[in-house]
PDB file of C-alpha atoms in Angstrom:
ATOM      1  CA  MET A1493     185.170 -32.171   3.643  1.00  0.00           C
ATOM      2  CA  GLU A1494     187.176 -35.240   4.374  1.00  0.00           C
ATOM      3  CA  GLU A1495     184.877 -36.239   7.231  1.00  0.00           C
ATOM      4  CA  ILE A1496     181.831 -35.778   4.984  1.00  0.00           C
ATOM      5  CA  GLN A1497     183.380 -38.020   2.424  1.00  0.00           C
ATOM      6  CA  GLN A1498     184.199 -40.708   5.040  1.00  0.00           C
ATOM      7  CA  SER A1499     180.681 -40.515   6.320  1.00  0.00           C
ATOM      8  CA  PHE A1500     179.321 -41.035   2.855  1.00  0.00           C
ATOM      9  CA  THR A1501     181.625 -43.841   2.293  1.00  0.00           C
ATOM     10  CA  ARG A1502     180.588 -45.633   5.400  1.00  0.00           C
ATOM     11  CA  PHE A1503     176.932 -44.951   4.669  1.00  0.00           C
ATOM     12  CA  TRP A1504     177.336 -46.438   1.165  1.00  0.00           C
ATOM     13  CA  THR A1505     179.332 -49.446   2.529  1.00  0.00           C
ATOM     14  CA  GLN A1506     176.483 -50.170   4.989  1.00  0.00           C
ATOM     15  CA  ILE A1507     173.945 -49.944   2.142  1.00  0.00           C
ATOM     16  CA  LYS A1508     175.941 -52.441   0.157  1.00  0.00           C
ATOM     17  CA  GLU A1509     176.351 -54.786   3.057  1.00  0.00           C
ATOM     18  CA  SER A1510     172.654 -54.652   3.922  1.00  0.00           C
ATOM     19  CA  ALA A1511     171.413 -54.732   0.412  1.00  0.00           C
ATOM     20  CA  PRO A1512     170.571 -58.486   0.488  1.00  0.00           C
ATOM     21  CA  GLU A1513     168.456 -58.034   3.657  1.00  0.00           C
ATOM     22  CA  ILE A1514     166.734 -54.971   2.208  1.00  0.00           C
ATOM     23  CA  LEU A1515     165.898 -56.723  -1.078  1.00  0.00           C
ATOM     24  CA  LEU A1516     164.741 -59.848   0.872  1.00  0.00           C
ATOM     25  CA  GLY A1517     162.621 -57.616   2.996  1.00  0.00           C
ATOM     26  CA  PHE A1518     160.881 -55.978   0.069  1.00  0.00           C
ATOM     27  CA  LEU A1519     160.405 -59.345  -1.579  1.00  0.00           C
ATOM     28  CA  VAL A1520     158.721 -60.677   1.567  1.00  0.00           C
ATOM     29  CA  MET A1521     156.584 -57.656   1.781  1.00  0.00           C
ATOM     30  CA  GLY A1522     155.544 -58.007  -1.913  1.00  0.00           C
ATOM     31  CA  ILE A1523     154.680 -61.697  -1.439  1.00  0.00           C
ATOM     32  CA  PHE A1524     152.400 -60.920   1.549  1.00  0.00           C
ATOM     33  CA  VAL A1525     150.738 -58.148  -0.378  1.00  0.00           C
ATOM     34  CA  LEU A1526     150.312 -60.473  -3.405  1.00  0.00           C
ATOM     35  CA  VAL A1527     148.949 -63.303  -1.278  1.00  0.00           C
ATOM     36  CA  GLY A1528     146.499 -60.942   0.542  1.00  0.00           C
ATOM     37  CA  ASN A1529     145.199 -59.662  -2.794  1.00  0.00           C
ATOM     38  CA  MET A1530     144.761 -63.213  -4.174  1.00  0.00           C
ATOM     39  CA  LEU A1531     142.961 -64.376  -1.030  1.00  0.00           C
ATOM     40  CA  SER A1532     140.747 -61.345  -1.151  1.00  0.00           C
ATOM     41  CA  ARG A1533     139.728 -62.040  -4.753  1.00  0.00           C
ATOM     42  CA  GLY A1534     139.259 -65.786  -3.938  1.00  0.00           C
ATOM     43  CA  LEU A1535     137.049 -64.918  -0.997  1.00  0.00           C
ATOM     44  CA  LYS A1536     135.003 -62.627  -3.256  1.00  0.00           C
ATOM     45  CA  LYS A1537     134.262 -65.431  -5.750  1.00  0.00           C
ATOM     46  CA  VAL A1538     133.342 -67.783  -2.956  1.00  0.00           C
ATOM     47  CA  MET A1539     131.073 -65.415  -1.082  1.00  0.00           C
ATOM     48  CA  ASP A1540     129.413 -64.198  -4.299  1.00  0.00           C
ATOM     49  CA  THR A1541     128.110 -67.773  -4.753  1.00  0.00           C
ATOM     50  CA  SER A1542     126.937 -68.062  -1.019  1.00  0.00           C
ATOM     51  CA  ARG A1543     124.331 -66.248   0.980  1.00  0.00           C
ATOM     52  CA  THR A1544     126.943 -64.012   2.633  1.00  0.00           C
ATOM     53  CA  SER A1545     125.723 -60.347   2.562  1.00  0.00           C
ATOM     54  CA  GLN A1546     127.815 -57.881   0.440  1.00  0.00           C
ATOM     55  CA  ASN A1547     128.724 -55.820   3.475  1.00  0.00           C
ATOM     56  CA  LYS A1548     129.942 -58.745   5.464  1.00  0.00           C
ATOM     57  CA  ALA A1549     131.893 -60.235   2.471  1.00  0.00           C
ATOM     58  CA  HIS A1550     133.603 -56.827   1.766  1.00  0.00           C
ATOM     59  CA  LEU A1551     134.620 -56.520   5.502  1.00  0.00           C
ATOM     60  CA  ILE A1552     136.061 -60.052   5.652  1.00  0.00           C
ATOM     61  CA  ARG A1553     138.048 -59.344   2.507  1.00  0.00           C
ATOM     62  CA  ARG A1554     139.464 -56.147   3.796  1.00  0.00           C
ATOM     63  CA  LEU A1555     140.334 -57.726   7.136  1.00  0.00           C
ATOM     64  CA  VAL A1556     142.272 -60.580   5.432  1.00  0.00           C
ATOM     65  CA  ARG A1557     144.012 -58.288   3.080  1.00  0.00           C
ATOM     66  CA  TRP A1558     145.223 -55.786   5.692  1.00  0.00           C
ATOM     67  CA  THR A1559     146.104 -58.397   8.240  1.00  0.00           C
ATOM     68  CA  LEU A1560     148.569 -60.086   5.783  1.00  0.00           C
ATOM     69  CA  ASN A1561     149.857 -56.591   4.771  1.00  0.00           C
ATOM     70  CA  ILE A1562     150.662 -55.697   8.280  1.00  0.00           C
ATOM     71  CA  ILE A1563     152.252 -59.157   9.078  1.00  0.00           C
ATOM     72  CA  GLY A1564     154.395 -58.749   5.916  1.00  0.00           C
ATOM     73  CA  PHE A1565     155.437 -55.226   6.803  1.00  0.00           C
ATOM     74  CA  ALA A1566     156.503 -56.287  10.307  1.00  0.00           C
ATOM     75  CA  ILE A1567     158.482 -59.317   9.059  1.00  0.00           C
ATOM     76  CA  ALA A1568     160.117 -57.138   6.349  1.00  0.00           C
ATOM     77  CA  LEU A1569     161.347 -54.713   8.907  1.00  0.00           C
ATOM     78  CA  ASN A1570     162.780 -57.463  11.060  1.00  0.00           C
ATOM     79  CA  ILE A1571     164.638 -58.972   8.091  1.00  0.00           C
ATOM     80  CA  MET A1572     166.082 -55.524   7.285  1.00  0.00           C
ATOM     81  CA  GLY A1573     167.394 -55.292  10.744  1.00  0.00           C
ATOM     82  CA  LEU A1574     164.996 -52.557  11.814  1.00  0.00           C
ATOM     83  CA  THR A1575     163.479 -54.468  14.789  1.00  0.00           C
ATOM     84  CA  LYS A1576     163.511 -51.335  16.905  1.00  0.00           C
ATOM     85  CA  VAL A1577     161.700 -49.455  14.242  1.00  0.00           C
ATOM     86  CA  ALA A1578     158.964 -52.095  14.078  1.00  0.00           C
ATOM     87  CA  SER A1579     158.612 -52.102  17.860  1.00  0.00           C
ATOM     88  CA  GLY A1580     158.459 -48.325  17.937  1.00  0.00           C
ATOM     89  CA  ILE A1581     155.795 -48.232  15.119  1.00  0.00           C
ATOM     90  CA  LEU A1582     153.712 -50.900  17.075  1.00  0.00           C
ATOM     91  CA  ALA A1583     154.048 -49.049  20.375  1.00  0.00           C
ATOM     92  CA  ALA A1584     153.195 -45.716  18.867  1.00  0.00           C
ATOM     93  CA  GLY A1585     150.188 -47.287  17.105  1.00  0.00           C
ATOM     94  CA  GLY A1586     149.059 -48.728  20.481  1.00  0.00           C
ATOM     95  CA  ILE A1587     149.333 -45.394  22.263  1.00  0.00           C
ATOM     96  CA  LEU A1588     147.565 -43.606  19.448  1.00  0.00           C
ATOM     97  CA  THR A1589     144.746 -46.141  19.544  1.00  0.00           C
ATOM     98  CA  VAL A1590     144.144 -45.498  23.246  1.00  0.00           C
ATOM     99  CA  VAL A1591     144.173 -41.757  22.808  1.00  0.00           C
ATOM    100  CA  LEU A1592     141.765 -41.815  19.952  1.00  0.00           C
ATOM    101  CA  GLY A1593     139.580 -44.318  21.808  1.00  0.00           C
ATOM    102  CA  PHE A1594     139.042 -41.820  24.642  1.00  0.00           C
ATOM    103  CA  ALA A1595     138.641 -38.782  22.266  1.00  0.00           C
ATOM    104  CA  PHE A1596     136.180 -40.584  19.988  1.00  0.00           C
ATOM    105  CA  ARG A1597     134.543 -43.142  22.300  1.00  0.00           C
ATOM    106  CA  GLU A1598     131.100 -42.883  20.715  1.00  0.00           C
ATOM    107  CA  ILE A1599     132.464 -43.245  17.198  1.00  0.00           C
ATOM    108  CA  GLY A1600     134.607 -46.081  18.197  1.00  0.00           C
ATOM    109  CA  GLU A1601     131.592 -47.809  19.980  1.00  0.00           C
ATOM    110  CA  ASN A1602     129.561 -47.574  16.771  1.00  0.00           C
ATOM    111  CA  LEU A1603     132.297 -48.846  14.618  1.00  0.00           C
ATOM    112  CA  LEU A1604     132.912 -51.731  16.965  1.00  0.00           C
ATOM    113  CA  ALA A1605     129.187 -52.641  17.138  1.00  0.00           C
ATOM    114  CA  GLY A1606     129.010 -52.373  13.304  1.00  0.00           C
ATOM    115  CA  LEU A1607     131.960 -54.716  13.101  1.00  0.00           C
ATOM    116  CA  PHE A1608     130.228 -57.328  15.399  1.00  0.00           C
ATOM    117  CA  MET A1609     127.005 -56.926  13.453  1.00  0.00           C
ATOM    118  CA  SER A1610     128.731 -57.567  10.143  1.00  0.00           C
ATOM    119  CA  PHE A1611     129.439 -61.118  11.370  1.00  0.00           C
ATOM    120  CA  ASN A1612     126.508 -61.885  13.324  1.00  0.00           C
ATOM    121  CA  ARG A1613     123.227 -60.024  13.012  1.00  0.00           C
ATOM    122  CA  SER A1614     119.561 -60.889  13.168  1.00  0.00           C
ATOM    123  CA  PHE A1615     118.545 -58.730  10.096  1.00  0.00           C
ATOM    124  CA  ASP A1616     119.517 -57.879   6.648  1.00  0.00           C
ATOM    125  CA  VAL A1617     118.812 -55.342   3.909  1.00  0.00           C
ATOM    126  CA  GLY A1618     115.049 -55.524   2.917  1.00  0.00           C
ATOM    127  CA  ASP A1619     113.929 -56.675   6.422  1.00  0.00           C
ATOM    128  CA  LEU A1620     111.206 -54.816   8.301  1.00  0.00           C
ATOM    129  CA  ILE A1621     112.549 -54.146  11.785  1.00  0.00           C
ATOM    130  CA  GLU A1622     111.831 -52.032  14.785  1.00  0.00           C
ATOM    131  CA  SER A1623     114.582 -50.651  16.955  1.00  0.00           C
ATOM    132  CA  ASN A1624     114.588 -47.829  19.560  1.00  0.00           C
ATOM    133  CA  GLY A1625     111.066 -46.879  18.538  1.00  0.00           C
ATOM    134  CA  THR A1626     111.796 -46.708  14.892  1.00  0.00           C
ATOM    135  CA  ARG A1627     110.041 -49.091  12.505  1.00  0.00           C
ATOM    136  CA  GLY A1628     110.893 -49.419   8.813  1.00  0.00           C
ATOM    137  CA  ILE A1629     112.653 -51.259   5.984  1.00  0.00           C
ATOM    138  CA  VAL A1630     116.357 -51.662   6.225  1.00  0.00           C
ATOM    139  CA  LYS A1631     117.923 -50.007   3.229  1.00  0.00           C
ATOM    140  CA  GLN A1632     121.604 -50.066   4.122  1.00  0.00           C
ATOM    141  CA  ILE A1633     123.799 -51.509   6.809  1.00  0.00           C
ATOM    142  CA  ASN A1634     126.993 -49.476   7.455  1.00  0.00           C
ATOM    143  CA  ILE A1635     129.750 -49.801   9.888  1.00  0.00           C
ATOM    144  CA  ARG A1636     128.705 -46.693  11.827  1.00  0.00           C
ATOM    145  CA  ASP A1637     124.917 -46.812  11.325  1.00  0.00           C
ATOM    146  CA  VAL A1638     121.856 -48.610   9.887  1.00  0.00           C
ATOM    147  CA  GLN A1639     119.669 -46.819   7.371  1.00  0.00           C
ATOM    148  CA  VAL A1640     115.918 -47.434   7.829  1.00  0.00           C
ATOM    149  CA  ARG A1641     113.112 -46.097   5.745  1.00  0.00           C
ATOM    150  CA  THR A1642     109.858 -45.549   7.612  1.00  0.00           C
ATOM    151  CA  GLY A1643     106.439 -46.202   6.177  1.00  0.00           C
ATOM    152  CA  ASP A1644     106.015 -42.439   5.391  1.00  0.00           C
ATOM    153  CA  GLY A1645     109.206 -42.360   3.382  1.00  0.00           C
ATOM    154  CA  VAL A1646     111.622 -40.915   5.952  1.00  0.00           C
ATOM    155  CA  ASP A1647     115.199 -42.236   6.041  1.00  0.00           C
ATOM    156  CA  ILE A1648     116.434 -42.612   9.570  1.00  0.00           C
ATOM    157  CA  PHE A1649     120.003 -43.476  10.411  1.00  0.00           C
ATOM    158  CA  ILE A1650     120.276 -45.375  13.704  1.00  0.00           C
ATOM    159  CA  PRO A1651     123.762 -45.621  15.291  1.00  0.00           C
ATOM    160  CA  SER A1652     125.098 -49.106  15.201  1.00  0.00           C
ATOM    161  CA  ALA A1653     125.739 -49.162  18.949  1.00  0.00           C
ATOM    162  CA  LEU A1654     122.073 -48.539  19.688  1.00  0.00           C
ATOM    163  CA  VAL A1655     120.899 -51.314  17.391  1.00  0.00           C
ATOM    164  CA  PHE A1656     123.523 -53.727  18.778  1.00  0.00           C
ATOM    165  CA  LYS A1657     122.805 -53.071  22.457  1.00  0.00           C
ATOM    166  CA  ASN A1658     118.992 -52.745  22.460  1.00  0.00           C
ATOM    167  CA  THR A1659     116.155 -55.039  21.689  1.00  0.00           C
ATOM    168  CA  LEU A1660     115.392 -55.407  17.981  1.00  0.00           C
ATOM    169  CA  GLN A1661     112.180 -56.751  16.383  1.00  0.00           C
ATOM    170  CA  ASN A1662     112.542 -58.367  12.907  1.00  0.00           C
ATOM    171  CA  PHE A1663     109.072 -58.792  11.366  1.00  0.00           C
ATOM    172  CA  THR A1664     110.276 -60.543   8.286  1.00  0.00           C
ATOM    173  CA  LYS A1665     113.093 -62.893   9.421  1.00  0.00           C
ATOM    174  CA  ASP A1666     111.371 -65.974   8.000  1.00  0.00           C
ATOM    175  CA  GLY A1667     109.080 -64.064   5.621  1.00  0.00           C
ATOM    176  CA  LEU A1668     105.869 -64.890   7.755  1.00  0.00           C
ATOM    177  CA  ARG A1669     103.691 -62.224   9.323  1.00  0.00           C
ATOM    178  CA  ARG A1670     100.383 -62.557  11.015  1.00  0.00           C
ATOM    179  CA  GLY A1671      97.594 -59.883  10.555  1.00  0.00           C
ATOM    180  CA  SER A1672      94.275 -59.767  12.348  1.00  0.00           C
ATOM    181  CA  CYS A1673      91.190 -57.779  12.417  1.00  0.00           C
ATOM    182  CA  VAL A1674      88.032 -57.617  14.644  1.00  0.00           C
ATOM    183  CA  ILE A1675      84.312 -57.414  13.587  1.00  0.00           C
ATOM    184  CA  GLY A1676      81.267 -57.464  15.776  1.00  0.00           C
ATOM    185  CA  ILE A1677      77.977 -59.354  15.221  1.00  0.00           C
ATOM    186  CA  ASP A1678      74.555 -59.268  17.147  1.00  0.00           C
ATOM    187  CA  TYR A1679      74.161 -61.503  20.056  1.00  0.00           C
ATOM    188  CA  ARG A1680      71.159 -63.231  18.358  1.00  0.00           C
ATOM    189  CA  ASN A1681      73.280 -64.226  15.393  1.00  0.00           C
ATOM    190  CA  ASP A1682      74.914 -67.694  15.148  1.00  0.00           C
ATOM    191  CA  SER A1683      78.587 -67.153  15.956  1.00  0.00           C
ATOM    192  CA  ASN A1684      79.628 -70.623  14.883  1.00  0.00           C
ATOM    193  CA  THR A1685      78.070 -70.249  11.346  1.00  0.00           C
ATOM    194  CA  ALA A1686      79.592 -66.737  11.193  1.00  0.00           C
ATOM    195  CA  ARG A1687      83.122 -68.114  11.958  1.00  0.00           C
ATOM    196  CA  ARG A1688      82.622 -70.745   9.268  1.00  0.00           C
ATOM    197  CA  LEU A1689      81.461 -68.179   6.673  1.00  0.00           C
ATOM    198  CA  ILE A1690      84.373 -65.880   7.483  1.00  0.00           C
ATOM    199  CA  LEU A1691      86.839 -68.685   7.027  1.00  0.00           C
ATOM    200  CA  GLU A1692      85.309 -69.788   3.714  1.00  0.00           C
ATOM    201  CA  SER A1693      85.419 -66.159   2.466  1.00  0.00           C
ATOM    202  CA  ILE A1694      89.113 -65.519   3.206  1.00  0.00           C
ATOM    203  CA  GLN A1695      90.651 -68.909   2.423  1.00  0.00           C
ATOM    204  CA  ASP A1696      90.584 -68.120  -1.300  1.00  0.00           C
ATOM    205  CA  ILE A1697      91.982 -64.600  -1.058  1.00  0.00           C
ATOM    206  CA  SER A1698      95.398 -64.323  -2.906  1.00  0.00           C
ATOM    207  CA  GLY A1699      98.154 -63.966  -0.275  1.00  0.00           C
ATOM    208  CA  VAL A1700      96.439 -65.706   2.642  1.00  0.00           C
ATOM    209  CA  LEU A1701      98.487 -68.787   3.434  1.00  0.00           C
ATOM    210  CA  GLY A1702      96.968 -72.187   4.048  1.00  0.00           C
ATOM    211  CA  ASP A1703      99.815 -73.023   6.412  1.00  0.00           C
ATOM    212  CA  PRO A1704      99.680 -71.553   8.955  1.00  0.00           C
ATOM    213  CA  ALA A1705      95.960 -71.669   8.390  1.00  0.00           C
ATOM    214  CA  PRO A1706      93.719 -68.716   9.068  1.00  0.00           C
ATOM    215  CA  SER A1707      91.335 -68.894  12.051  1.00  0.00           C
ATOM    216  CA  VAL A1708      88.398 -67.030  13.633  1.00  0.00           C
ATOM    217  CA  GLN A1709      87.945 -66.815  17.362  1.00  0.00           C
ATOM    218  CA  MET A1710      85.481 -65.224  19.643  1.00  0.00           C
ATOM    219  CA  GLN A1711      87.386 -62.472  21.387  1.00  0.00           C
ATOM    220  CA  ASN A1712      85.033 -60.692  23.770  1.00  0.00           C
ATOM    221  CA  PHE A1713      81.442 -59.999  24.895  1.00  0.00           C
ATOM    222  CA  SER A1714      80.663 -56.359  24.738  1.00  0.00           C
ATOM    223  CA  GLU A1715      77.419 -54.723  25.819  1.00  0.00           C
ATOM    224  CA  ASN A1716      75.815 -54.802  22.360  1.00  0.00           C
ATOM    225  CA  TYR A1717      77.724 -57.306  20.240  1.00  0.00           C
ATOM    226  CA  VAL A1718      80.082 -60.290  20.159  1.00  0.00           C
ATOM    227  CA  GLU A1719      83.556 -59.697  18.905  1.00  0.00           C
ATOM    228  CA  LEU A1720      85.046 -62.029  16.529  1.00  0.00           C
ATOM    229  CA  GLU A1721      88.754 -61.810  15.765  1.00  0.00           C
ATOM    230  CA  ILE A1722      90.117 -63.124  12.348  1.00  0.00           C
ATOM    231  CA  PHE A1723      93.766 -64.203  12.127  1.00  0.00           C
ATOM    232  CA  PHE A1724      95.664 -64.912   8.865  1.00  0.00           C
ATOM    233  CA  TRP A1725      99.240 -65.368   7.713  1.00  0.00           C
ATOM    234  CA  ILE A1726     101.105 -63.966   4.567  1.00  0.00           C
ATOM    235  CA  ASN A1727     104.545 -64.476   3.102  1.00  0.00           C
ATOM    236  CA  THR A1728     106.315 -61.168   2.803  1.00  0.00           C
ATOM    237  CA  PHE A1729     108.914 -62.753   0.499  1.00  0.00           C
ATOM    238  CA  GLY A1730     106.276 -62.868  -2.229  1.00  0.00           C
ATOM    239  CA  GLU A1731     104.434 -60.000  -4.057  1.00  0.00           C
ATOM    240  CA  HIS A1732     101.844 -59.428  -1.370  1.00  0.00           C
ATOM    241  CA  THR A1733     101.808 -56.725   1.307  1.00  0.00           C
ATOM    242  CA  LEU A1734     100.240 -57.095   4.709  1.00  0.00           C
ATOM    243  CA  ARG A1735      98.041 -54.063   4.435  1.00  0.00           C
ATOM    244  CA  LYS A1736      96.720 -54.969   0.995  1.00  0.00           C
ATOM    245  CA  VAL A1737      95.897 -58.508   2.048  1.00  0.00           C
ATOM    246  CA  GLN A1738      94.398 -57.124   5.347  1.00  0.00           C
ATOM    247  CA  THR A1739      92.065 -54.830   3.452  1.00  0.00           C
ATOM    248  CA  GLN A1740      90.850 -57.796   1.297  1.00  0.00           C
ATOM    249  CA  VAL A1741      90.242 -59.917   4.337  1.00  0.00           C
ATOM    250  CA  MET A1742      88.237 -57.244   6.037  1.00  0.00           C
ATOM    251  CA  GLU A1743      86.089 -56.549   2.867  1.00  0.00           C
ATOM    252  CA  ALA A1744      85.519 -60.246   2.370  1.00  0.00           C
ATOM    253  CA  THR A1745      84.475 -60.743   5.911  1.00  0.00           C
ATOM    254  CA  ARG A1746      82.112 -57.796   5.859  1.00  0.00           C
ATOM    255  CA  GLN A1747      80.452 -58.912   2.539  1.00  0.00           C
ATOM    256  CA  ALA A1748      80.034 -62.587   3.702  1.00  0.00           C
ATOM    257  CA  LEU A1749      78.253 -61.597   6.842  1.00  0.00           C
ATOM    258  CA  LEU A1750      75.915 -59.004   5.208  1.00  0.00           C
ATOM    259  CA  GLU A1751      75.044 -61.281   2.355  1.00  0.00           C
ATOM    260  CA  ASN A1752      73.964 -64.012   4.861  1.00  0.00           C
ATOM    261  CA  GLY A1753      71.749 -61.695   6.977  1.00  0.00           C
ATOM    262  CA  TYR A1754      74.059 -60.928   9.793  1.00  0.00           C
ATOM    263  CA  THR A1755      73.847 -57.789  11.739  1.00  0.00           C
ATOM    264  CA  VAL A1756      77.402 -56.278  11.750  1.00  0.00           C
ATOM    265  CA  SER A1757      77.965 -53.799  14.467  1.00  0.00           C
ATOM    266  CA  SER A1758      78.896 -50.217  13.570  1.00  0.00           C
ATOM    267  CA  GLU A1759      80.750 -49.800  16.798  1.00  0.00           C
ATOM    268  CA  VAL A1760      83.618 -52.202  16.010  1.00  0.00           C
ATOM    269  CA  SER A1761      85.575 -53.131  12.850  1.00  0.00           C
ATOM    270  CA  THR A1762      89.227 -52.476  13.545  1.00  0.00           C
ATOM    271  CA  ALA A1763      92.597 -53.897  12.372  1.00  0.00           C
ATOM    272  CA  VAL A1764      94.757 -54.751  15.376  1.00  0.00           C
ATOM    273  CA  GLU A1765      98.557 -54.899  15.811  1.00  0.00           C
ATOM    274  CA  VAL A1766     100.531 -57.320  13.608  1.00  0.00           C
ATOM    275  CA  THR A1767     102.493 -59.927  15.322  1.00  0.00           C
ATOM    276  CA  GLN A1768     105.212 -62.374  14.530  1.00  0.00           C
ATOM    277  CA  LYS A1769     104.806 -66.122  14.180  1.00  0.00           C
ATOM    278  CA  ASN A1770     106.771 -66.987  17.368  1.00  0.00           C
ATOM    279  CA  GLN A1771     104.908 -64.429  19.567  1.00  0.00           C
TER     280      GLN A1771
END
């Protein structure tokens, strides 16, 4: 009984002697937590007024807050005289990280790729992209995957690592997309006049841009007709969609040629693949 009392007395004495260090450690930890929260809120206000995406802003705020919290925790342990405890926690954390890295390699790869894409990526929510054979509108960018909705309404979740490592096409990076279609006229028709008529008919269509200007070029000589290819540009940041404008361009072209006595071939009248401005 006396030994227990002496042990308790020694423990209480050590507590009283270490009380200033313990209180200082908690105070330092509290200061770092407070500063981290204040910086996080300050960054939120700054990034809300800039063009920084919400995902990137949220990730940056969390990194700043947790970095300061970890630094404050390590300093607090050192002030309290628990240097060995701090070193042990860091060492255990390192070992655990290695073990989990091997066990969940694919998950870790996606998380790391998502982290990199949060700071530097070539697409954002609302862009039309194509990656790994999937084309659609970006609906959400997560750390582990990218949610893409295809033209037929299917939501596809592409792992971040696949998007990060493979080639990605962004059709709406600057808002400009080029559409084109082909129509055939008889060899006896005047192709120069036909090109002028087509240009005049599509220049006034709502959605067709004047810069870059539309153009009509002779594409090919087939056995029975001359192929004319019509190129035009639209701004996807506006209210117009490519398919809608393309339909209007094709209809205006057809009517302009028929009304002026041209023989339009029934063997060709096709829309071709849409390309980007820099292609």
